[in-house]
Structure formats: structure tokens, C-alpha cells
Coordinates of C-alpha atoms in Angstrom, one line a residue:
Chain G
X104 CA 5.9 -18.9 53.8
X105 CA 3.0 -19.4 55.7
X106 CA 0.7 -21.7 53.8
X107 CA -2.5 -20.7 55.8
X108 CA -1.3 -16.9 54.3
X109 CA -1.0 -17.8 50.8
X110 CA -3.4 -16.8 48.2
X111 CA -4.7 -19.8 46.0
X112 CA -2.8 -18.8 43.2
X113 CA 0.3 -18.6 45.3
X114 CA -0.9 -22.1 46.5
X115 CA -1.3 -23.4 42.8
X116 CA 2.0 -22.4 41.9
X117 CA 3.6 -24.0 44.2
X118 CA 2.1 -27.1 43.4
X119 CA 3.3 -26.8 39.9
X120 CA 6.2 -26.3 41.0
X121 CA 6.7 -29.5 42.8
X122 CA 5.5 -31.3 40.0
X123 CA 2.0 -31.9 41.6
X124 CA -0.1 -30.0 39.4
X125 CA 0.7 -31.3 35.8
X126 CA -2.7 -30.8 33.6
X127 CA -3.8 -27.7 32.1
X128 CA -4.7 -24.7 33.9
X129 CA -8.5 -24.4 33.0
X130 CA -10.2 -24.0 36.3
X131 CA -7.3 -23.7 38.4
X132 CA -6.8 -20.4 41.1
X133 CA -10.4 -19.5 40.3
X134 CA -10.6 -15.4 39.7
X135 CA -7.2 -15.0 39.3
X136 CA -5.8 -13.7 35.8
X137 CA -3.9 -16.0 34.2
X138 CA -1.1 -15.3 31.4
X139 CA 0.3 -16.9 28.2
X140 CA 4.0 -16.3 28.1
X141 CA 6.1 -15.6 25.7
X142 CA 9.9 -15.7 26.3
X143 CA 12.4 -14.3 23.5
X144 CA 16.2 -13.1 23.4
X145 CA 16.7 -9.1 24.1
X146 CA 17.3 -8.8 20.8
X147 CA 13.9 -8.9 19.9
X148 CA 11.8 -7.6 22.0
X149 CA 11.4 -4.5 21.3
X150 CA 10.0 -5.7 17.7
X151 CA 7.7 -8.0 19.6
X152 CA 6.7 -5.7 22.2
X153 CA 5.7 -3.1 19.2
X154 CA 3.8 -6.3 17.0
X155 CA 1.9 -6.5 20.7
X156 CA 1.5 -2.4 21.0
X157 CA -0.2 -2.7 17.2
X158 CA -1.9 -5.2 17.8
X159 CA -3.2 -4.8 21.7
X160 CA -6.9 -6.6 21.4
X161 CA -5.3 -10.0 20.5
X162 CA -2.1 -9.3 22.6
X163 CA -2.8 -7.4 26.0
X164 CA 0.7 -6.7 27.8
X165 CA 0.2 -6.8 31.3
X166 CA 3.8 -7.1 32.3
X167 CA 7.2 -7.6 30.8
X168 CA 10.7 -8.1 32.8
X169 CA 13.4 -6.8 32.8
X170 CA 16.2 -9.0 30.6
X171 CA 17.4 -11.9 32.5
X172 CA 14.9 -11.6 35.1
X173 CA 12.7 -14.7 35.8
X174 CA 10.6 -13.0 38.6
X175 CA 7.3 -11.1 37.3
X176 CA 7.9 -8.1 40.0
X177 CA 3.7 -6.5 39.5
X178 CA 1.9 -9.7 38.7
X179 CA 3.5 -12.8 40.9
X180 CA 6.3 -11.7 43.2
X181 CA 6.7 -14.8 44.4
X182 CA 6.9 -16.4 41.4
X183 CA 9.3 -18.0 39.1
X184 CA 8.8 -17.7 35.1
X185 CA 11.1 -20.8 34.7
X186 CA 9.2 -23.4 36.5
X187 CA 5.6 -22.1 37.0
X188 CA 4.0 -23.0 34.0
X189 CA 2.8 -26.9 34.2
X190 CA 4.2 -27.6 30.5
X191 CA 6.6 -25.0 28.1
X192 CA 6.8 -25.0 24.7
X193 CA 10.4 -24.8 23.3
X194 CA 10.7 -23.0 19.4
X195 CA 13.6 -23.5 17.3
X196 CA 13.5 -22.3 14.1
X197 CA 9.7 -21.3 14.6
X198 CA 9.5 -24.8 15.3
X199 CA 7.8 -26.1 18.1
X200 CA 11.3 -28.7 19.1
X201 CA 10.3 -29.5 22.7
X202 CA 8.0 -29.5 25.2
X203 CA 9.4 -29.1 28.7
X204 CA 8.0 -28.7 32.4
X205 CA 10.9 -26.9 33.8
X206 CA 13.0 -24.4 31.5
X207 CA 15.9 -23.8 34.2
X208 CA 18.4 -25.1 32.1
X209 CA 17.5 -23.1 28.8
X210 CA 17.3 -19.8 30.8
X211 CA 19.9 -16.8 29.8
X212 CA 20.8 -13.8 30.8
X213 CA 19.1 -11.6 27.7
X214 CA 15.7 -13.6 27.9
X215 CA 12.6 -11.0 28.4
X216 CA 9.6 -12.9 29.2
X217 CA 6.2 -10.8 28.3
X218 CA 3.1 -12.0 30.1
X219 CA 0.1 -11.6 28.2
X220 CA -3.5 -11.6 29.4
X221 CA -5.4 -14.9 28.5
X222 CA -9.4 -15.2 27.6
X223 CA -9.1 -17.5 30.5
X224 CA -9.7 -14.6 33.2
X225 CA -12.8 -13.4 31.7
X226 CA -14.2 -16.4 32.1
X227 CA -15.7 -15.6 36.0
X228 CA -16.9 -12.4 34.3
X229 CA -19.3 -14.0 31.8
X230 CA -20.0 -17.3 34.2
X231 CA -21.2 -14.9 36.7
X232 CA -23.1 -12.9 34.1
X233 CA -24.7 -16.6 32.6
X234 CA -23.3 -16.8 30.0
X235 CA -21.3 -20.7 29.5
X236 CA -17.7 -20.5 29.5
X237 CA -16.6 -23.9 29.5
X238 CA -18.4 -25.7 26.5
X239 CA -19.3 -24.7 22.8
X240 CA -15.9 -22.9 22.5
X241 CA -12.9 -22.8 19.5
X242 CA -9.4 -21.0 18.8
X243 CA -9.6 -20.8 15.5
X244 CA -7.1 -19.0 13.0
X245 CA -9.1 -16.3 10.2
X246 CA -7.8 -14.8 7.2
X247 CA -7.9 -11.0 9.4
X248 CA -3.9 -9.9 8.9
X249 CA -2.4 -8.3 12.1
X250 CA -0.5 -5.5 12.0
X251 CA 3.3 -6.9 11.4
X252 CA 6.3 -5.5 13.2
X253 CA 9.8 -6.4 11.9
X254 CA 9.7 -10.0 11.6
X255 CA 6.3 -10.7 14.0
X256 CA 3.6 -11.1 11.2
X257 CA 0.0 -13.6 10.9
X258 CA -3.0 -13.4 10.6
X259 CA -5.6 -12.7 14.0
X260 CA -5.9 -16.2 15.8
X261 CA -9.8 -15.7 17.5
X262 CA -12.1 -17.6 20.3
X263 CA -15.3 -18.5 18.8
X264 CA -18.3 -19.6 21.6
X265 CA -21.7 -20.4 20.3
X266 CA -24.3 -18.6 22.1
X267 CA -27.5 -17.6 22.1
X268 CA -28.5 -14.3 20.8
X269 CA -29.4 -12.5 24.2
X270 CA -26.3 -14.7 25.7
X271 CA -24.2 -13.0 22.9
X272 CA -25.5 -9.2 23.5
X273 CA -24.9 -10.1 27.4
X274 CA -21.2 -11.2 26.5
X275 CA -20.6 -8.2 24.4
X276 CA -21.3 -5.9 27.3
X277 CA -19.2 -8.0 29.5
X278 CA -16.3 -8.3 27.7
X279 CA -16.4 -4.5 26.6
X280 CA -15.5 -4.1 30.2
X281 CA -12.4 -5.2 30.2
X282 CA -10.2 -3.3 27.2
X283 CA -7.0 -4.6 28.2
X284 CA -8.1 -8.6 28.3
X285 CA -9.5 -8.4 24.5
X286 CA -12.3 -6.5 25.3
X287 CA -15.2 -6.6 23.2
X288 CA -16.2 -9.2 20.5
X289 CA -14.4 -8.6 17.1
X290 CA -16.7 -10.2 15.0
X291 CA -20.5 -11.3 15.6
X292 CA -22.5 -14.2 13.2
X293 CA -21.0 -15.6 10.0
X294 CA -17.6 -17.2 10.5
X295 CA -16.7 -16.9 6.9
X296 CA -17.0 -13.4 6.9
X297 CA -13.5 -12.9 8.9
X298 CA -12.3 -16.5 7.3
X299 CA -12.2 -18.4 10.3
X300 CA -11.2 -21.7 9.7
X301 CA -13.6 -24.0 10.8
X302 CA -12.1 -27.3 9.5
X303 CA -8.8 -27.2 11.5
X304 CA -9.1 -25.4 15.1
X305 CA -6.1 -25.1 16.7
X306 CA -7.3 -27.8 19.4
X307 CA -9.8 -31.0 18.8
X308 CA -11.7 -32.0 15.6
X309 CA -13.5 -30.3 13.3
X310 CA -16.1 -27.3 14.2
X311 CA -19.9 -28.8 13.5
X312 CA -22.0 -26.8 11.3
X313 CA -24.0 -24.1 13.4
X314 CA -26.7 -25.1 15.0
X315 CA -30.2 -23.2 14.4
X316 CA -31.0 -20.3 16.9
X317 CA -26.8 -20.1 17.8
X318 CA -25.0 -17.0 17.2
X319 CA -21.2 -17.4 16.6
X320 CA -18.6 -14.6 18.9
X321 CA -15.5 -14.3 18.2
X322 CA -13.1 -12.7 20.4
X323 CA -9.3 -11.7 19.7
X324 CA -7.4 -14.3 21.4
X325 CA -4.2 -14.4 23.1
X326 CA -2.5 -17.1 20.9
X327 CA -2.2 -14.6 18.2
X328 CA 1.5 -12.9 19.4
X329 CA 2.5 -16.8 19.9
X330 CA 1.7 -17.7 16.2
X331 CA 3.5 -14.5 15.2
X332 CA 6.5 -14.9 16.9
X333 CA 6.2 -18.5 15.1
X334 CA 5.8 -16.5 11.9
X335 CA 9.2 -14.8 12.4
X336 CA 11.0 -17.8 12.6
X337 CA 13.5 -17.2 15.6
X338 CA 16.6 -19.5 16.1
X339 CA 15.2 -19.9 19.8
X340 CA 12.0 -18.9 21.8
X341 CA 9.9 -20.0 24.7
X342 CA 6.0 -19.9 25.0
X343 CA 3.4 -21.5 27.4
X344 CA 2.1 -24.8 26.3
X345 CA -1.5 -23.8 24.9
X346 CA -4.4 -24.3 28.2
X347 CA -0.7 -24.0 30.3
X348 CA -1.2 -20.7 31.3
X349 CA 1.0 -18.9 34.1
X350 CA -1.2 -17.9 36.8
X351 CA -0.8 -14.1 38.2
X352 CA -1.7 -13.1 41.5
X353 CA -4.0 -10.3 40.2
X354 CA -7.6 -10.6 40.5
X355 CA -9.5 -10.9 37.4
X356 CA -11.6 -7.5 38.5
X357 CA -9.0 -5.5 39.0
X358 CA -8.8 -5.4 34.9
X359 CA -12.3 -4.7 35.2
X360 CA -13.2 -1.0 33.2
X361 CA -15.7 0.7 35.3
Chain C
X154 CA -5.4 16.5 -2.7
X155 CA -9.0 18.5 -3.2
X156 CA -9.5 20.5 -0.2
X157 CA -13.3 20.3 0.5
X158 CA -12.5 16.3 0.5
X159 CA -9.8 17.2 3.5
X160 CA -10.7 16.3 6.9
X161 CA -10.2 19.6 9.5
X162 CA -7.3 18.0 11.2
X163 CA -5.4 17.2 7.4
X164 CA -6.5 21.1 6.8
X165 CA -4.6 22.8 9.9
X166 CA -1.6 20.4 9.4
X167 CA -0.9 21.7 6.1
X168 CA -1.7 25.2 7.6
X169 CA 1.1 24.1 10.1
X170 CA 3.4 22.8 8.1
X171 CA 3.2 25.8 5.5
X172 CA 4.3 28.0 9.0
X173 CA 0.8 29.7 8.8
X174 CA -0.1 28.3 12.5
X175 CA 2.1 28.5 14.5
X176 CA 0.8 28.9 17.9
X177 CA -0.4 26.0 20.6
X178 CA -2.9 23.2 19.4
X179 CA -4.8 23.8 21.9
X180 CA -8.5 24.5 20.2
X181 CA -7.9 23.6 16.9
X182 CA -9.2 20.8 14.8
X183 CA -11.8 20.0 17.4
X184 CA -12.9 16.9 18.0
X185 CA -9.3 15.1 16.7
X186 CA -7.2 13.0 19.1
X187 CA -4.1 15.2 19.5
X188 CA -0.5 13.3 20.2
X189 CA 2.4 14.5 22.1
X190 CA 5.7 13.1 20.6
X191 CA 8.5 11.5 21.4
X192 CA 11.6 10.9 18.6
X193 CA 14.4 8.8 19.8
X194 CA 17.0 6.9 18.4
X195 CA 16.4 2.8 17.8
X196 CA 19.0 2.0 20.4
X197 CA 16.3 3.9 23.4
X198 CA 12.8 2.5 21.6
X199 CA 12.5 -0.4 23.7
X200 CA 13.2 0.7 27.1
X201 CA 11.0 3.6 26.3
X202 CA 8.6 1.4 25.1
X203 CA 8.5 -0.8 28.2
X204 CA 8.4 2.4 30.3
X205 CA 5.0 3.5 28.8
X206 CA 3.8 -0.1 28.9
X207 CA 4.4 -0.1 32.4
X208 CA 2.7 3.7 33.2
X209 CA 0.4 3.1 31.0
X210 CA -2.3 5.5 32.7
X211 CA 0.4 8.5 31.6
X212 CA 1.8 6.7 28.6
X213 CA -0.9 5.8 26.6
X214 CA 0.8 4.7 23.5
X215 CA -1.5 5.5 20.2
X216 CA 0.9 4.3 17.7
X217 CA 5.0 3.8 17.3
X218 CA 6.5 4.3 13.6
X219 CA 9.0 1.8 11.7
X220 CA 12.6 3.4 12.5
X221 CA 13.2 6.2 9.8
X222 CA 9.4 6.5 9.0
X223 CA 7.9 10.2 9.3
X224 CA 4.5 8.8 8.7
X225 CA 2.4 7.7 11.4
X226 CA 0.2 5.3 8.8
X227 CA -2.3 4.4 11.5
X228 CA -3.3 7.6 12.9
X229 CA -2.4 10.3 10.1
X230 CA -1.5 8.6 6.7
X231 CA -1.1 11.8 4.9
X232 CA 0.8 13.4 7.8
X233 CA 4.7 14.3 8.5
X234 CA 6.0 14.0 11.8
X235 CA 9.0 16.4 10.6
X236 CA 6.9 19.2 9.9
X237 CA 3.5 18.6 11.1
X238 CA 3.9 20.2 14.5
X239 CA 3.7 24.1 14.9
X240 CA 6.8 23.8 17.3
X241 CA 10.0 21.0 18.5
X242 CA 11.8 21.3 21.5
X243 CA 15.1 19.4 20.8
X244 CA 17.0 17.8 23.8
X245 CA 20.5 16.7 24.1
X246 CA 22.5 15.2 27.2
X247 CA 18.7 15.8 28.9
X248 CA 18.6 20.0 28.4
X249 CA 16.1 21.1 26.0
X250 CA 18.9 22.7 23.7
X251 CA 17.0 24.5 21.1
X252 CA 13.1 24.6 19.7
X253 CA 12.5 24.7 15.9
X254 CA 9.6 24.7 13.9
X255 CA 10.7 22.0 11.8
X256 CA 13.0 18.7 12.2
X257 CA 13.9 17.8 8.9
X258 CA 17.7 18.7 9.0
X259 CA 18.0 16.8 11.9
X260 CA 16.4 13.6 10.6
X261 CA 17.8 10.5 10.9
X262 CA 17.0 6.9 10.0
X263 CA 17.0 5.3 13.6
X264 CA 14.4 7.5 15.0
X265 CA 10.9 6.2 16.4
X266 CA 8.4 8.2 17.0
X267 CA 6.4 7.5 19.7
X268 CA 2.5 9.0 19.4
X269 CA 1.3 9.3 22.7
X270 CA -2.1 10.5 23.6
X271 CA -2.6 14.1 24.7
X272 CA -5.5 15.0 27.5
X273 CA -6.9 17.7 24.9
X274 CA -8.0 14.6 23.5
X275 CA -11.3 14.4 26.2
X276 CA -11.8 17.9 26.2
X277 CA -14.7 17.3 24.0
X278 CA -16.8 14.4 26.0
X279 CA -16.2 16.4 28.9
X280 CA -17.4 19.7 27.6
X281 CA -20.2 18.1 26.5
X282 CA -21.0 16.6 29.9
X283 CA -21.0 20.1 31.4
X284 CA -17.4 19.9 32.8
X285 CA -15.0 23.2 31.8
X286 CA -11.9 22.2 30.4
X287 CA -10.5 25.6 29.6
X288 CA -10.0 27.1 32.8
X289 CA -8.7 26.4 36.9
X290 CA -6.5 23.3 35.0
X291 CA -2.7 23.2 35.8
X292 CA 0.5 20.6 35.1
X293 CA 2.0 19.2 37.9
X294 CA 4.7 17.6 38.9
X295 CA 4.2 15.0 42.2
X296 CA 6.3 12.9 44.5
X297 CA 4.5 9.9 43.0
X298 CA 7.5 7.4 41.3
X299 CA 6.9 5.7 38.1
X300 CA 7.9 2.2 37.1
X301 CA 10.9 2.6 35.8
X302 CA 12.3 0.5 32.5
X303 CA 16.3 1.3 31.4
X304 CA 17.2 4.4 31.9
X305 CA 13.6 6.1 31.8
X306 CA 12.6 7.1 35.2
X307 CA 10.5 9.7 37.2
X308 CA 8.2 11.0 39.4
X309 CA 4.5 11.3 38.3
X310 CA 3.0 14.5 36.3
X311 CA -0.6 14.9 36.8
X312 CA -3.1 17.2 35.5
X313 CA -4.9 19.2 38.2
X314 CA -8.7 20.8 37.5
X315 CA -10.5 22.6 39.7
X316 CA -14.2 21.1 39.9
X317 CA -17.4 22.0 42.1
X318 CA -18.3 18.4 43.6
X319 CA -21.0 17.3 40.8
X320 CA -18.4 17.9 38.1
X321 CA -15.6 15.6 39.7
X322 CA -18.4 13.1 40.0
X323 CA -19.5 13.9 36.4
X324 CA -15.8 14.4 35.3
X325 CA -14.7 10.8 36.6
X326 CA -17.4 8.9 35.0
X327 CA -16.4 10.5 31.6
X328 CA -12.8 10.1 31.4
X329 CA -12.8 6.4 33.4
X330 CA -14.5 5.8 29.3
X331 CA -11.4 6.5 27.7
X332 CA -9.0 3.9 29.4
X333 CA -6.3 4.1 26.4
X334 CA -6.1 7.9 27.0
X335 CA -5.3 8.4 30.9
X336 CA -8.9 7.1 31.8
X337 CA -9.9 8.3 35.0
X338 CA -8.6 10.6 38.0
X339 CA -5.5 8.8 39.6
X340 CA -6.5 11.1 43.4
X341 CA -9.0 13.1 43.6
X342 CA -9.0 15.8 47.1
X343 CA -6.0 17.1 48.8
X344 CA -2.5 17.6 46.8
X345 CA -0.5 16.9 49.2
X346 CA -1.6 13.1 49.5
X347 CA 0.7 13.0 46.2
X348 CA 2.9 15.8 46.3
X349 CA 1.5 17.8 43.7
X350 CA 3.9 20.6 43.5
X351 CA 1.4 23.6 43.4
X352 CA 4.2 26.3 44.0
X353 CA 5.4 25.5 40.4
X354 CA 3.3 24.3 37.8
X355 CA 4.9 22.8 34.4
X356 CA 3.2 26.4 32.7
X357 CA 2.3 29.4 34.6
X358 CA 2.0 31.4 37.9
X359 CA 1.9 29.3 41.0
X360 CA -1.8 27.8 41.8
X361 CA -3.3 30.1 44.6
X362 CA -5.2 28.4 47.9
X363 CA -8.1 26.2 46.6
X364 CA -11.3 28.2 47.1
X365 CA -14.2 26.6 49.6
X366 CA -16.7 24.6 47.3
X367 CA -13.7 23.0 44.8
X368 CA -12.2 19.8 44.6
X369 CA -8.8 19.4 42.9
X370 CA -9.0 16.5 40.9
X371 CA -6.1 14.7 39.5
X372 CA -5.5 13.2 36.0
X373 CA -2.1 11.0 35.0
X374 CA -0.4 13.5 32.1
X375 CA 1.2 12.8 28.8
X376 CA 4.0 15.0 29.6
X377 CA 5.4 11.9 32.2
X378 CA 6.7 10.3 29.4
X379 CA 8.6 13.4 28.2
X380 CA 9.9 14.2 32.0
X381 CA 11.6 10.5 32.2
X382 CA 13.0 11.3 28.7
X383 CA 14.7 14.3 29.8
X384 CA 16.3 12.2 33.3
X385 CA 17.3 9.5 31.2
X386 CA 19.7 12.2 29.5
X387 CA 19.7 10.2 26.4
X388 CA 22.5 12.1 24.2
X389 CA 19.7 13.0 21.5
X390 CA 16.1 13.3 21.5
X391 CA 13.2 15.4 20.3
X392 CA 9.6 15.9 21.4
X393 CA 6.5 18.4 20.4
X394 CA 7.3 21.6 22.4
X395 CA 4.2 21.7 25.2
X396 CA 1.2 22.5 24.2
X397 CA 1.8 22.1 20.5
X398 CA 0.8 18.9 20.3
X399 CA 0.4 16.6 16.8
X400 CA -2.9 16.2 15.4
X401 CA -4.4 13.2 14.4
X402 CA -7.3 12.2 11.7
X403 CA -8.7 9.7 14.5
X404 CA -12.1 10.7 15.9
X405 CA -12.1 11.5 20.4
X406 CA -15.1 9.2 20.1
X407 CA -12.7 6.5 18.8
X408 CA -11.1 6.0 21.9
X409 CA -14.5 5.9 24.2
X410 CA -15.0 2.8 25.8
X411 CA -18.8 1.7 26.3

């Protein structure tokens, strides 16, 4: 391929690829949507792909292969599911056994890989709207139940940012825009109203008590269908690393509800 | 259940079910999203699940049942999706084989029901925008393919309304609010860009020659998911005959996106 013809998320890719690219994905192929896999044995997707259907704020679809296939046709045709993503996360048991950078030696025939959107790609949205992205920002789990389906069950995993009150009315309005990337905020102010657990984010220490003038939004967040399919305690499935996202060649607009 | 507690769209489905309606849907319980069905055997839900995930614009999927359950728990707790509908059309080896007005006999405990969401649904907002919704509207099939998943495959159905200018302005800003129920126009101008088969409409006489002042404006239809149904010739399934659709106790306005 012609590198000078390559878009940047082609670019990124390949870099990951070759092993050059080994961090997180934060920040990487600005504007481009990127995914959170999740990679499970035929045998039960269509249970997972129904938990996702149920529950589509916190788990937005936006392309599933066909079995076997490790080539997401609509999002990255040049891509490859098994060596894309800088760092997987290998279940056993709804354990998490392994983590691997390359999964081209665990791949079968029957695995269906569902890409899911991540709160990542919003992130130009609300940057270019003012509102800070980066800092000020938790995935924290909350006592909300999801709806189950068959053995995909847990309660709603959410992102929290603090924000200021006219920075959280402009990231409602935002976010409402795009209904198939978690859309609007699911909860607005007191944190123990939807039991989000403040002590124990899924990432870093402990949230600090709010500050004065700062209005806690919470979002449904993509790590939700990962700690389900944790919940249903598979023999064997496949997810991104968390911040290891798969990185789409769709532009973060084009999810964008006019 | 005391009926001046019922809600209108509980009230005509027990008028349905007690074979008192038994005409179209079309009209009644105004205001209610209405459902076309799809009832297929276990072995089919996930291929047909992936096919409306990935034609989503025709396939909006509002809710799929556990396999066995006549109850659709999120959109019509009280409801039963054997006898709820005024009218069946039953298919087996792909030929619509017989109608009834009630599916209980042939009842199984590996069917999913599939409640997909019905354009009558946005008849109200546009009504109320000014837009007629009763009148110059046809189904129709085009030479636009759908993605296909397993066996489920197809060209696009559309439906075609006849607008002056300011209402297919009007008319796309309306429906591009309601992106889980076939948001907005998919072509708007000349049929033939997409096929649009205007000799044979799904229902009715052939469309005459669009008059001077109109543009034809095109909406993706519900009834694509029952077309790639019927070329999958799956041995055994069932849908809501057209036009006699399932109603549901969720508000139109539930579906608007701000």
C-alpha cells in the first residue's frame, strides 16, 4: 500500500502491528472511532449480541463478523482483529488468565468478534464544543442492573467527568447527538443516586470528594458488555485490554445524529 | 384489569385478541409505537439478528423475546404475541402458506420474536409538522442490496411519499429525530437512482407519473426484514400479515431523539 495514501488510522494500525505502537490508544488516529472488542465462540453470540440489543446505550454494535472471520469488512477493511489491538485481554473461566499483544495463535474458526463503539470517539465532539475530555474523568461500576440475556448479566459500568454546570448542559447536547455512541448522559449530579462506586474505579485510586461548583455526568460506558460477558463465566473469550481500543477507519462524525 | 386504568393501545389489543378488530392497524391506538413481527425458530435468531444489526436503518430492532416467551416485557408487559395481532401470515419453505388470526396452535418453545419498528410509528410527529401521512405513500421494492448475515439476504424496501418541496424539507428534519425507527430519507428525487420498482408496489395499483411540483422521497421500510426472511426460505416462520402490525404501550415521542 501506498503509505502517502493511507489514512492515519490505517497508518496507526500498522504500527501496532509491527509492534511499534505498544501504549494505549488515548489520543491515537485523532477523529477516528475507535472500538472495544469483544471476541466469543459462535456458540454464544447470539445471547451476547441480544444482552447488547437490550442494552444498546452502554453497548452500541457497530459491526460484528461473520464466524471465523478476523477482517472487520464496514469499519477497517484493511484490518486484522487478531493483531490490531496494542494489548488483548485473554478470559478463561470469566477470568482475566492472560494478557497478549497478538492473539494469532488462540484464533478459531467459530470466533465472532463484535466491535463496539467506545466513549473514546466522542471525545473530538465535546473537545471541539469546550468541554475537557482528557482530565477529571472515572469508569466506575453502579448498582443500575442491565437487562440480562442468557448468561450475559451486571450491573451498568458508567463514565463519570466532573464538569461545570454550563460545561455539563453543553455535553448533554453533544452527546445526545450521537444515539449509537451512548448518546446522552444517563445520570446528572449525585453519584450515590445510581450507586456508583466511588471507592474502587475500575482504573487508578480512589475518586476525591466533589469539589464545590462541579457537577458529576455520567455516561453509559462501553466496558459494561465486557464485565457481562465476565459475569457469564465462559470457558474462553477475548476482549480489548481496557484504553486498548481497536481503531476503525470511520470518522467519528459520521455517527453524528443530525 | 379495570378498564378506565387501561392504556388505549392495552384496550384495542384485547379488542384484537377477542376477534372484535380485525382489520389493519393502521389508525388505531394513536400515538403508540406499532411493531412488525418476526417469529423464528432459535436455530435462525442470530443470523437474523446480525442481519438487522447490520441494516439497521430498515431493521430497527425494538425488542427480541427469551425463546418460547409470548410476552414482549419491555414494550407490552400485558400483551400476547400469539394473539395480539388482528392477522398472521405464516411462511414455510419461503411461500407465505396460510394467514390466521391467531398462532397459538402453532406455538413452539424455540421461537423469538423479533419487534421491529413499523413507520406508522412517525406518523404522528409528522402530522403534526404539517406533513400528510395518509395519502400519495407506496411500498417499494428497489435494486438497493442489503448486508447480508447467514442466510438473510435482499434487496432494499423503501417507503415512497409524495411531498411538495417544503414538506420533504420539513419531512427529513422530522424523521432524521427518530434514528432507532428508520430515521431519515435514505434518497430523496428520482426512483430510478435506486430502482424503486414503481410498476408494482408491495400493496396496490402501480404508482402513476409523478406530477410537476412533487418530490418522491424515500424512507428504509420495516417490511426489508420480512422480504430477507422469505429468501432465506427458512422451513418455518411467521410474521404480522402487512399492515396489521403489533401495538405497543411505548409512547412515538419515546423514540424522538433531541
Amino acid at each position: 500500500m501506498n503509505v502517502s495514501h493511507m489514512l492515519e488510522s490505517q497508518r496507526v494500525r500498522a504500527e501496532i502491528r509491527a509492534g511499534r505502537i505498544t501504549g494505549t490508544s488515548r489520543g491515537l488516529a485523532h477523529g477516528f472511532v475507535q472500538c472495544n472488542l469483544a471476541i466469543l465462540p459462535k456458540e454464544h453470540a447470539f445471547d451476547f449480541l441480544l444482552y447488547c440489543q437490550r442494552n444498546q446505550r452502554a453497548c452500541p454494535v457497530l459491526e460484528v463478523t461473520d464466524p471465523g472471520s478476523p477482517v472487520p469488512n464496514k469499519l477497517a477493511p484493511t484490518g486484522d482483529l487478531r493483531t490490531d489491538c496494542a494489548r488483548y485481554a485473554v478470559y478463561r473461566d470469566g477470568v482475566r488468565a492472560e494478557d497478549r499483544t497478538d492473539i494469532t495463535e488462540l484464533w478459531r474458526d467459530d470466533l465472532v468478534t463484535f466491535l463496539i463503539g467506545s466513549g473514546i470517539s466522542i471525545d473530538g465532539a465535546l473537545k471541539a464544543a469546550g468541554v475537557p475530555t482528557h482530565k477529571d474523568r472515572w469508569v466506575l461500576r453502579t448498582r443500575l442492573p442491565t437487562e440480562p440475556a442468557g448468561p450475559f448479566h451486571g450491573d451498568m459500568i458508567v463514565t463519570m467527568r466532573w464538569l461545570s454546570p454550563s460545561q455539563a448542559i453543553t455535553a448533554t447536547q453533544v452527546t445526545a447527538r450521537f444515539p449509537f455512541n451512548h448518546g446522552a448522559p444517563i445520570h446528572i449530579g449525585d453519584p450515590a443516586a445510581i450507586g456508583a462506586d466511588l471507592a474502587a474505579p475500575l482504573f487508578g485510586p480512589p475518586v476525591p470528594p466533589t469539589p464545590d461548583g462541579i457537577v458529576p455526568v455520567f455516561w453509559a460506558c462501553g466496558v459494561t458488555p465486557q464485565s457481562a460477558a465476565e459475569n457469564a463465566r465462559l470457558p474462553f473469550f477475548i476482549a480489548h485490554a481496557p484504553a486498548h481500543s481497536f481503531i476503525t477507519d470511520l470518522p467519528a462524525s459520521a455517527l453524528m445524529n443530525p
